[in-house]
Amino acid sequence: MNEMKKRLDAELSQLEWKNEHRLQVLKRIDQGGKPIVKKRFSAAISLALVLIVLSAGALAAGTIFSPRYDAARLANEALYQQYGLTPEMMTLFHRSVNENADGSMVVIYETLDPYVRTGENRLGTYTVVIRDGKAQAQWSLDGVDTAGGLSARAWGKEQLNQYIHDYGSVQQYLKENHMLGDVSMGLPAMIWEEYEELQKKNRQAVENAAKITLAEARDLARQAIIGEYGLTEAQGAALAQGETDSIYAMEYTQEDEKPCVRLYFHLTQGDSWQEKDGIYVVIVNMESGVIEDMIYDSGLAGNG
């Protein structure tokens, strides 16, 4: 399944779609097969998450989130507070969530761009360990000077802000300074027929286990997006989804052998980017109605 997903990403990256980051979003929520987050989740962690959510007024009424997403939420907050990152900057990173034998959670953020990851990676890796309701964050480049713009040895919030708002200039700098790696030896692309067959198989498994309808799943996803990201009434009304059954609107998936749908929404408020614009991806468990995971991609990096 891991090989199939990688090949799928490679094939779908050739498709034309105005939201060009959709496939990068897929990589951010894919952990290369079965997520290894287990069911255990300490009361202390749950309490800490409740405090964060209530203080922000973000929890959508009646929405239930998985331990995997709860851990990611707490880790995100730690990076916002400690390193000055923003939700828009998360576009640049692939997030994975693992659980240790002692019940603690480890959330890892690695650069999404394979050319940067295999080259001179100045973005580094962020790791957040969540234990007993507390999040401890560290950066692989902690202690390295971030001053000096793009010439700095480590790229912190200043450079990340430039990365998402002026992607073209950053890529030009990386090329001119020979800082991009070589990822030409990738897996062969999955042919379209293979993807359709995989979707057919997943769809059958999901529909057999489903206890809620697609319409209900969409309502849960929309409610979760509005509540978690603090969308206004007008923004919520403008939140759109592609055509039913289109790969640009939804996909059937089995997250940790759970029957799920991955739903894609986008928000565009004008001709130029405005706060909260971007792509929202929600994985809904069709058996339990639980929100297994959520990703927000501002769509900024790469549009320069």
Coordinates of C-alpha atoms in Angstrom, one line a residue:
M1 CA 0.0 0.0 0.0
N2 CA 2.9 2.4 0.8
E3 CA 4.4 1.8 -2.7
M4 CA 1.0 2.3 -4.3
K5 CA 0.4 5.6 -2.5
K6 CA 3.8 7.0 -3.6
R7 CA 3.2 6.0 -7.1
L8 CA -0.3 7.6 -6.9
D9 CA 1.1 10.9 -5.7
A10 CA 3.6 10.9 -8.6
E11 CA 0.9 10.2 -11.2
L12 CA -1.6 12.7 -9.9
S13 CA 1.0 15.4 -9.8
Q14 CA 0.7 15.5 -13.5
L15 CA -2.9 16.4 -13.4
E16 CA -3.9 20.0 -14.0
W17 CA -5.9 21.6 -11.2
K18 CA -6.1 25.2 -10.1
N19 CA -5.4 24.2 -6.5
E20 CA -1.9 23.0 -7.4
H21 CA -1.0 22.1 -3.8
R22 CA -3.7 19.4 -3.5
L23 CA -1.1 16.6 -3.9
Q24 CA 1.3 18.2 -1.5
V25 CA -1.5 18.1 1.0
L26 CA -2.0 14.4 0.4
K27 CA 1.7 13.8 1.2
R28 CA 1.3 15.8 4.4
I29 CA -1.5 13.6 5.8
D30 CA -0.1 10.4 4.4
Q31 CA 2.3 8.6 6.8
G32 CA 3.3 6.0 4.2
G33 CA 0.7 3.4 5.0
K34 CA -1.0 2.7 8.3
P35 CA -0.7 5.5 10.9
I36 CA 0.8 4.0 14.0
V37 CA -1.2 6.2 16.4
K38 CA -2.9 3.8 18.9
K39 CA -6.1 4.3 20.8
R40 CA -4.6 5.2 24.1
F41 CA -4.6 8.9 25.0
S42 CA -4.0 10.1 28.5
A43 CA -6.4 12.2 30.4
A44 CA -3.7 14.8 31.0
I45 CA -3.2 15.3 27.3
S46 CA -7.0 15.5 26.8
L47 CA -7.3 18.2 29.5
A48 CA -4.5 20.3 28.0
L49 CA -6.2 20.1 24.6
V50 CA -9.5 21.1 26.0
L51 CA -7.9 24.2 27.6
I52 CA -6.4 25.2 24.3
V53 CA -9.6 24.7 22.3
L54 CA -11.8 26.4 24.8
S55 CA -9.5 29.4 25.1
A56 CA -9.6 29.8 21.3
G57 CA -13.3 29.0 20.9
A58 CA -12.3 26.6 18.2
L59 CA -14.1 23.4 19.0
A60 CA -17.0 22.7 16.8
A61 CA -20.1 21.7 18.8
G62 CA -20.7 18.0 18.6
T63 CA -17.5 17.2 16.6
I64 CA -15.3 14.4 17.9
F65 CA -11.7 14.3 16.9
S66 CA -9.3 11.4 17.0
P67 CA -6.3 11.2 19.3
R68 CA -4.1 11.6 16.2
Y69 CA -5.5 14.9 15.4
D70 CA -5.7 16.0 19.0
A71 CA -2.0 15.4 19.3
A72 CA -1.3 17.3 16.1
R73 CA -3.3 20.3 17.4
L74 CA -1.4 20.5 20.6
A75 CA 1.9 20.2 18.7
N76 CA 0.9 22.9 16.3
E77 CA 0.2 25.2 19.2
A78 CA 3.6 24.5 20.6
L79 CA 5.3 25.6 17.4
Y80 CA 3.2 28.7 17.2
Q81 CA 4.2 29.7 20.7
Q82 CA 7.8 28.7 20.7
Y83 CA 9.0 29.4 17.2
G84 CA 6.5 31.9 15.9
L85 CA 5.2 29.7 13.1
T86 CA 1.8 30.4 11.7
P87 CA -0.9 28.1 10.2
E88 CA 0.0 29.4 6.8
M89 CA 3.6 28.3 7.2
M90 CA 2.5 24.8 7.9
T91 CA 2.0 24.6 4.1
L92 CA 5.8 23.9 3.9
F93 CA 5.8 20.8 6.1
H94 CA 4.8 17.2 6.1
R95 CA 3.3 16.3 9.5
S96 CA 3.4 12.7 10.9
V97 CA 2.1 11.5 14.3
N98 CA 3.5 8.5 16.1
E99 CA 2.7 7.0 19.5
N100 CA 5.4 5.6 21.8
A101 CA 5.0 2.5 24.0
D102 CA 4.5 4.7 27.1
G103 CA 1.6 6.5 25.5
S104 CA 3.4 9.7 24.7
M105 CA 2.9 11.2 21.2
V106 CA 5.6 12.3 18.8
V107 CA 4.7 14.8 16.1
I108 CA 7.3 15.4 13.4
Y109 CA 7.3 18.2 10.8
E110 CA 9.6 17.7 7.8
T111 CA 10.0 20.0 4.8
L112 CA 7.5 19.0 2.1
D113 CA 9.7 19.9 -0.9
P114 CA 11.8 16.8 -1.8
Y115 CA 14.4 19.0 -3.6
V116 CA 14.9 21.0 -0.4
R117 CA 14.8 17.9 1.8
T118 CA 17.5 16.1 -0.2
G119 CA 19.6 19.2 -0.7
E120 CA 21.0 21.8 1.7
N121 CA 18.0 21.8 4.0
R122 CA 17.9 25.0 6.0
L123 CA 14.3 24.5 7.1
G124 CA 15.3 21.6 9.3
T125 CA 12.9 19.3 11.2
Y126 CA 10.6 20.2 14.1
T127 CA 9.8 17.5 16.6
V128 CA 7.2 17.8 19.3
V129 CA 6.9 15.3 22.1
I130 CA 3.6 15.3 24.0
R131 CA 3.7 13.7 27.4
D132 CA 1.4 14.1 30.5
G133 CA -0.4 17.0 28.8
K134 CA 2.7 19.0 28.0
A135 CA 4.3 19.6 24.6
Q136 CA 8.0 19.8 24.3
A137 CA 9.2 21.2 21.0
Q138 CA 12.6 21.2 19.4
W139 CA 14.1 22.2 16.1
S140 CA 17.0 20.3 14.5
L141 CA 18.5 23.7 13.8
D142 CA 18.1 25.1 17.3
G143 CA 21.1 27.3 18.2
V144 CA 22.0 28.0 14.5
D145 CA 21.9 31.7 13.6
T146 CA 18.7 32.7 11.6
A147 CA 19.8 36.3 10.9
G148 CA 20.8 37.4 7.4
G149 CA 17.7 36.6 5.4
L150 CA 18.1 33.7 2.9
S151 CA 21.9 33.6 3.4
A152 CA 21.3 32.5 7.0
R153 CA 22.4 28.9 7.9
A154 CA 19.0 28.2 9.4
W155 CA 15.7 29.5 8.1
G156 CA 13.3 30.5 10.9
K157 CA 10.0 32.4 10.9
E158 CA 11.5 35.3 8.9
Q159 CA 12.5 33.1 6.0
L160 CA 9.4 30.9 6.2
N161 CA 7.3 34.1 5.8
Q162 CA 9.3 35.0 2.7
Y163 CA 8.9 31.4 1.5
I164 CA 5.2 31.4 1.5
H165 CA 4.7 35.0 0.2
D166 CA 7.5 35.1 -2.4
Y167 CA 8.1 31.5 -3.3
G168 CA 9.6 32.4 -6.7
S169 CA 12.5 34.4 -5.2
V170 CA 13.3 31.7 -2.7
Q171 CA 13.4 29.0 -5.4
Q172 CA 15.6 31.2 -7.5
Y173 CA 18.0 31.6 -4.5
L174 CA 18.1 27.9 -3.9
K175 CA 18.9 27.2 -7.6
E176 CA 21.5 29.9 -7.9
N177 CA 23.3 28.6 -4.8
H178 CA 23.0 24.9 -5.8
M179 CA 21.0 24.0 -2.7
L180 CA 18.5 21.7 -4.4
G181 CA 18.9 18.0 -4.2
D182 CA 18.2 15.4 -6.9
V183 CA 15.0 13.3 -6.7
S184 CA 15.0 12.1 -10.3
M185 CA 15.2 8.4 -9.2
G186 CA 11.6 8.3 -8.0
L187 CA 9.1 5.4 -8.3
P188 CA 7.4 4.9 -11.6
A189 CA 4.1 6.7 -11.9
M190 CA 0.9 4.8 -11.1
I191 CA -1.2 4.4 -14.2
W192 CA -4.7 5.8 -14.0
E193 CA -6.3 2.4 -14.2
E194 CA -4.4 1.3 -11.1
Y195 CA -5.6 4.3 -9.2
E196 CA -9.2 3.7 -10.3
E197 CA -9.0 0.1 -9.2
L198 CA -7.6 1.1 -5.8
Q199 CA -10.4 3.6 -5.3
K200 CA -13.0 1.0 -6.3
K201 CA -11.6 -1.4 -3.7
N202 CA -11.5 1.3 -1.0
R203 CA -15.0 2.5 -1.9
Q204 CA -16.5 -0.9 -1.5
A205 CA -14.8 -1.5 1.9
V206 CA -15.9 2.0 3.1
E207 CA -19.5 1.7 1.9
N208 CA -19.8 -1.8 3.5
A209 CA -18.8 -0.4 6.9
A210 CA -20.3 3.0 6.8
K211 CA -22.9 4.0 9.3
I212 CA -23.2 7.6 8.2
T213 CA -24.0 9.0 4.8
L214 CA -21.7 11.1 2.6
A215 CA -23.9 14.1 3.1
E216 CA -23.5 13.7 6.9
A217 CA -19.7 13.3 6.5
R218 CA -19.6 16.5 4.5
D219 CA -21.6 18.3 7.2
L220 CA -19.3 17.1 9.9
A221 CA -16.2 18.1 7.9
R222 CA -17.6 21.6 7.2
Q223 CA -18.5 22.0 10.8
A224 CA -15.0 21.0 11.9
I225 CA -13.3 23.4 9.5
I226 CA -15.4 26.3 10.6
G227 CA -14.9 25.6 14.2
E228 CA -11.3 24.6 14.2
Y229 CA -10.1 27.4 12.0
G230 CA -12.4 30.1 13.2
L231 CA -14.1 30.9 9.9
T232 CA -16.6 33.7 9.9
E233 CA -20.2 33.1 8.8
A234 CA -19.4 34.5 5.4
Q235 CA -16.2 32.4 5.0
G236 CA -18.2 29.3 6.0
A237 CA -20.8 30.0 3.4
A238 CA -18.0 30.5 0.8
L239 CA -16.3 27.2 1.7
A240 CA -16.7 25.1 -1.5
Q241 CA -16.2 21.6 -2.6
G242 CA -15.7 20.1 -6.0
E243 CA -18.1 17.9 -7.9
T244 CA -19.5 14.8 -6.2
D245 CA -17.2 11.7 -6.6
S246 CA -14.5 13.8 -8.3
I247 CA -11.0 13.2 -7.1
Y248 CA -10.8 16.9 -6.5
A249 CA -13.6 16.7 -4.0
M250 CA -13.2 13.4 -2.2
E251 CA -11.4 10.0 -2.0
Y252 CA -12.1 6.8 -0.3
T253 CA -9.3 5.7 2.1
Q254 CA -8.7 3.2 4.9
E255 CA -6.8 5.1 7.6
D256 CA -5.4 2.5 10.0
E257 CA -7.9 0.1 8.5
K258 CA -10.7 2.5 9.4
P259 CA -13.3 3.2 6.7
C260 CA -12.9 6.9 5.8
V261 CA -13.4 9.5 3.2
R262 CA -10.9 12.3 2.5
L263 CA -12.8 15.4 1.7
Y264 CA -11.4 18.5 0.0
F265 CA -12.7 22.0 0.5
H266 CA -11.4 25.3 -0.8
L267 CA -12.0 28.9 0.2
T268 CA -11.3 31.8 -2.2
Q269 CA -12.6 35.2 -1.1
G270 CA -11.3 37.4 -4.0
D271 CA -8.8 37.8 -6.8
S272 CA -5.9 38.0 -4.3
W273 CA -5.1 35.8 -1.3
Q274 CA -7.0 36.7 1.9
E275 CA -6.7 35.3 5.4
K276 CA -8.2 31.8 5.7
D277 CA -8.0 31.3 1.9
G278 CA -6.7 27.9 0.9
I279 CA -7.4 24.2 0.8
Y280 CA -8.9 22.3 3.7
V281 CA -8.7 18.5 3.9
V282 CA -10.7 16.5 6.4
I283 CA -10.6 12.7 6.9
V284 CA -13.9 11.5 8.3
N285 CA -14.5 8.0 9.7
M286 CA -17.6 6.8 7.9
E287 CA -18.3 4.2 10.7
S288 CA -18.0 6.4 13.8
G289 CA -18.3 10.0 12.4
V290 CA -14.9 10.8 14.1
I291 CA -12.7 13.4 12.4
E292 CA -9.5 11.4 12.0
D293 CA -7.4 14.2 10.7
M294 CA -7.4 17.7 9.3
I295 CA -4.9 19.7 7.2
Y296 CA -5.0 23.3 6.2
D297 CA -2.9 24.4 3.2
S298 CA -2.8 28.1 2.6
G299 CA -1.9 27.6 -1.0
L300 CA 0.7 30.3 -0.8
A301 CA 4.1 28.6 -1.4
G302 CA 4.4 27.7 -5.0
N303 CA 2.1 30.3 -6.3
G304 CA 4.8 32.9 -6.8

